[in-house]
PDB file of C-alpha atoms in Angstrom:
ATOM      1  CA  VAL A   1      13.300   8.309 -11.203  1.00  0.00           C
ATOM      2  CA  TRP A   2      11.837  11.762 -11.799  1.00  0.00           C
ATOM      3  CA  VAL A   3       9.025  10.250 -13.952  1.00  0.00           C
ATOM      4  CA  GLN A   4       8.253   7.775 -11.205  1.00  0.00           C
ATOM      5  CA  THR A   5       8.304  10.508  -8.604  1.00  0.00           C
ATOM      6  CA  GLN A   6       5.930  12.636 -10.622  1.00  0.00           C
ATOM      7  CA  PHE A   7       3.584   9.609 -11.116  1.00  0.00           C
ATOM      8  CA  VAL A   8       3.660   8.877  -7.415  1.00  0.00           C
ATOM      9  CA  SER A   9       2.994  12.424  -6.315  1.00  0.00           C
ATOM     10  CA  ALA A  10       0.158  12.815  -8.814  1.00  0.00           C
ATOM     11  CA  GLU A  11      -1.570   9.731  -7.669  1.00  0.00           C
ATOM     12  CA  LEU A  12      -0.901   9.577  -3.904  1.00  0.00           C
ATOM     13  CA  MET A  13      -2.824  11.766  -1.555  1.00  0.00           C
ATOM     14  CA  GLU A  14      -1.192  13.780   1.220  1.00  0.00           C
ATOM     15  CA  TYR A  15      -2.670  11.501   3.856  1.00  0.00           C
ATOM     16  CA  GLN A  16      -1.244   8.493   2.101  1.00  0.00           C
ATOM     17  CA  LEU A  17       2.185  10.067   2.187  1.00  0.00           C
ATOM     18  CA  LEU A  18       1.832  10.549   5.922  1.00  0.00           C
ATOM     19  CA  LEU A  19       0.784   6.880   6.276  1.00  0.00           C
ATOM     20  CA  LEU A  20       3.818   5.905   4.242  1.00  0.00           C
ATOM     21  CA  LEU A  21       6.036   7.825   6.658  1.00  0.00           C
ATOM     22  CA  GLU A  22       4.431   6.031   9.570  1.00  0.00           C
ATOM     23  CA  SER A  23       4.881   2.703   7.861  1.00  0.00           C
ATOM     24  CA  LEU A  24       8.559   3.496   7.337  1.00  0.00           C
ATOM     25  CA  HIS A  25       8.918   4.408  11.011  1.00  0.00           C
ATOM     26  CA  ARG A  26       7.225   1.114  12.064  1.00  0.00           C
ATOM     27  CA  LYS A  27       9.406  -0.835   9.571  1.00  0.00           C
ATOM     28  CA  ILE A  28       6.424  -2.533   7.909  1.00  0.00           C
ATOM     29  CA  VAL A  29       7.088  -1.335   4.338  1.00  0.00           C
ATOM     30  CA  PRO A  30       8.370  -4.752   3.137  1.00  0.00           C
ATOM     31  CA  GLN A  31       5.136  -6.472   4.286  1.00  0.00           C
ATOM     32  CA  GLN A  32       3.033  -3.765   2.627  1.00  0.00           C
ATOM     33  CA  LEU A  33       5.081  -3.970  -0.550  1.00  0.00           C
ATOM     34  CA  LYS A  34       4.540  -7.763  -0.663  1.00  0.00           C
ATOM     35  CA  LEU A  35       0.782  -7.303  -0.179  1.00  0.00           C
ATOM     36  CA  VAL A  36       0.475  -4.670  -2.979  1.00  0.00           C
ATOM     37  CA  ARG A  37       2.832  -6.654  -5.300  1.00  0.00           C
ATOM     38  CA  THR A  38       0.681  -9.743  -4.901  1.00  0.00           C
ATOM     39  CA  HIS A  39      -2.375  -7.808  -5.973  1.00  0.00           C
ATOM     40  CA  LEU A  40      -0.713  -6.174  -8.969  1.00  0.00           C
ATOM     41  CA  THR A  41       0.786  -9.483 -10.083  1.00  0.00           C
ATOM     42  CA  LEU A  42      -2.574 -11.284  -9.890  1.00  0.00           C
ATOM     43  CA  ALA A  43      -4.275  -8.245 -11.437  1.00  0.00           C
ATOM     44  CA  SER A  44      -7.162  -9.043  -9.132  1.00  0.00           C
ATOM     45  CA  PHE A  45      -8.246  -7.737  -5.764  1.00  0.00           C
ATOM     46  CA  GLN A  46     -10.661 -10.485  -4.980  1.00  0.00           C
ATOM     47  CA  GLY A  47      -9.888 -13.405  -2.759  1.00  0.00           C
ATOM     48  CA  GLU A  48      -7.843 -13.952   0.287  1.00  0.00           C
ATOM     49  CA  VAL A  49      -4.780 -11.868   1.176  1.00  0.00           C
ATOM     50  CA  LEU A  50      -2.590 -12.603   4.164  1.00  0.00           C
ATOM     51  CA  LEU A  51      -2.337  -9.756   6.638  1.00  0.00           C
ATOM     52  CA  SER A  52       0.383 -10.712   9.041  1.00  0.00           C
ATOM     53  CA  PHE A  53       1.504  -7.746  11.093  1.00  0.00           C
ATOM     54  CA  PRO A  54       2.815  -8.027  14.657  1.00  0.00           C
ATOM     55  CA  HIS A  55       0.548  -5.354  15.982  1.00  0.00           C
ATOM     56  CA  GLU A  56      -3.043  -4.399  15.169  1.00  0.00           C
ATOM     57  CA  GLU A  57      -2.040  -0.768  14.689  1.00  0.00           C
ATOM     58  CA  GLU A  58       0.213  -1.856  11.823  1.00  0.00           C
ATOM     59  CA  GLN A  59      -2.593  -3.889  10.247  1.00  0.00           C
ATOM     60  CA  MET A  60      -5.023  -0.954  10.550  1.00  0.00           C
ATOM     61  CA  LEU A  61      -2.359   1.479   9.045  1.00  0.00           C
ATOM     62  CA  THR A  62      -1.945  -0.904   6.079  1.00  0.00           C
ATOM     63  CA  ILE A  63      -5.711  -1.237   5.582  1.00  0.00           C
ATOM     64  CA  ALA A  64      -6.055   2.574   5.561  1.00  0.00           C
ATOM     65  CA  LEU A  65      -3.108   3.001   3.149  1.00  0.00           C
ATOM     66  CA  VAL A  66      -4.477   0.464   0.651  1.00  0.00           C
ATOM     67  CA  GLN A  67      -8.088   1.742   0.982  1.00  0.00           C
ATOM     68  CA  LEU A  68      -6.930   5.236  -0.050  1.00  0.00           C
ATOM     69  CA  SER A  69      -5.744   3.582  -3.284  1.00  0.00           C
ATOM     70  CA  GLY A  70      -9.219   2.408  -4.117  1.00  0.00           C
ATOM     71  CA  VAL A  71      -9.198  -1.131  -2.677  1.00  0.00           C
ATOM     72  CA  GLN A  72     -11.440  -2.132   0.184  1.00  0.00           C
ATOM     73  CA  LEU A  73      -9.229  -4.345   2.330  1.00  0.00           C
ATOM     74  CA  GLN A  74     -10.896  -6.185   5.212  1.00  0.00           C
ATOM     75  CA  LYS A  75      -9.374  -7.385   8.463  1.00  0.00           C
ATOM     76  CA  ASP A  76     -10.015 -10.953   7.369  1.00  0.00           C
ATOM     77  CA  GLY A  77      -7.817 -10.483   4.387  1.00  0.00           C
ATOM     78  CA  SER A  78     -10.431 -10.203   1.635  1.00  0.00           C
ATOM     79  CA  ALA A  79     -10.098  -7.346  -0.816  1.00  0.00           C
ATOM     80  CA  LEU A  80     -12.459  -5.753  -3.223  1.00  0.00           C
ATOM     81  CA  PRO A  81     -11.743  -3.031  -5.864  1.00  0.00           C
ATOM     82  CA  ARG A  82     -13.695   0.242  -5.854  1.00  0.00           C
ATOM     83  CA  ASP A  83     -13.956   2.036  -9.187  1.00  0.00           C
ATOM     84  CA  GLU A  84     -10.677   1.738 -11.165  1.00  0.00           C
ATOM     85  CA  PRO A  85      -7.911   1.468  -8.536  1.00  0.00           C
ATOM     86  CA  PHE A  86      -5.057   0.304 -10.814  1.00  0.00           C
ATOM     87  CA  GLU A  87      -3.302   3.683 -11.225  1.00  0.00           C
ATOM     88  CA  ALA A  88      -3.525   4.523  -7.524  1.00  0.00           C
ATOM     89  CA  VAL A  89      -2.389   1.075  -6.478  1.00  0.00           C
ATOM     90  CA  ALA A  90       0.470   1.246  -9.020  1.00  0.00           C
ATOM     91  CA  ALA A  91       1.514   4.579  -7.522  1.00  0.00           C
ATOM     92  CA  LEU A  92       1.393   3.060  -4.029  1.00  0.00           C
ATOM     93  CA  PHE A  93       3.532   0.148  -5.260  1.00  0.00           C
ATOM     94  CA  VAL A  94       6.200   2.542  -6.650  1.00  0.00           C
ATOM     95  CA  ALA A  95       6.246   4.503  -3.429  1.00  0.00           C
ATOM     96  CA  LEU A  96       6.582   1.340  -1.329  1.00  0.00           C
ATOM     97  CA  TYR A  97       9.233  -0.092  -3.636  1.00  0.00           C
ATOM     98  CA  ALA A  98      11.291   3.106  -3.432  1.00  0.00           C
ATOM     99  CA  LEU A  99      10.962   3.344   0.326  1.00  0.00           C
ATOM    100  CA  ASN A 100      11.952  -0.303   0.677  1.00  0.00           C
ATOM    101  CA  LEU A 101      15.069   0.221  -1.434  1.00  0.00           C
ATOM    102  CA  LEU A 102      16.050   3.410   0.353  1.00  0.00           C
ATOM    103  CA  SER A 103      15.505   1.975   3.801  1.00  0.00           C
ATOM    104  CA  GLY A 104      17.172  -1.318   2.825  1.00  0.00           C
TER     105      GLY A 104
END
């Protein structure tokens, strides 16, 4: 757990941590985790991704969170990588996974 925490804190920016707290408060971490897991599993950020959040604020929060990890996520569900986002997205996945388990 310590190694994962060090990896997450090294890769996530302070603003992302605040967005994660807001996500936890809005109870949308499971949806965000599913979105990020889908991208990591496919190892591709191109194509269609389902963004199904009950409120537009939650969708915008998710878009901002993922964009800070180096992936340009559009409202229509399309996603494109910027630079080399794998490490940042992997750190985001670990953080979302841990929050999901802890809030379970």
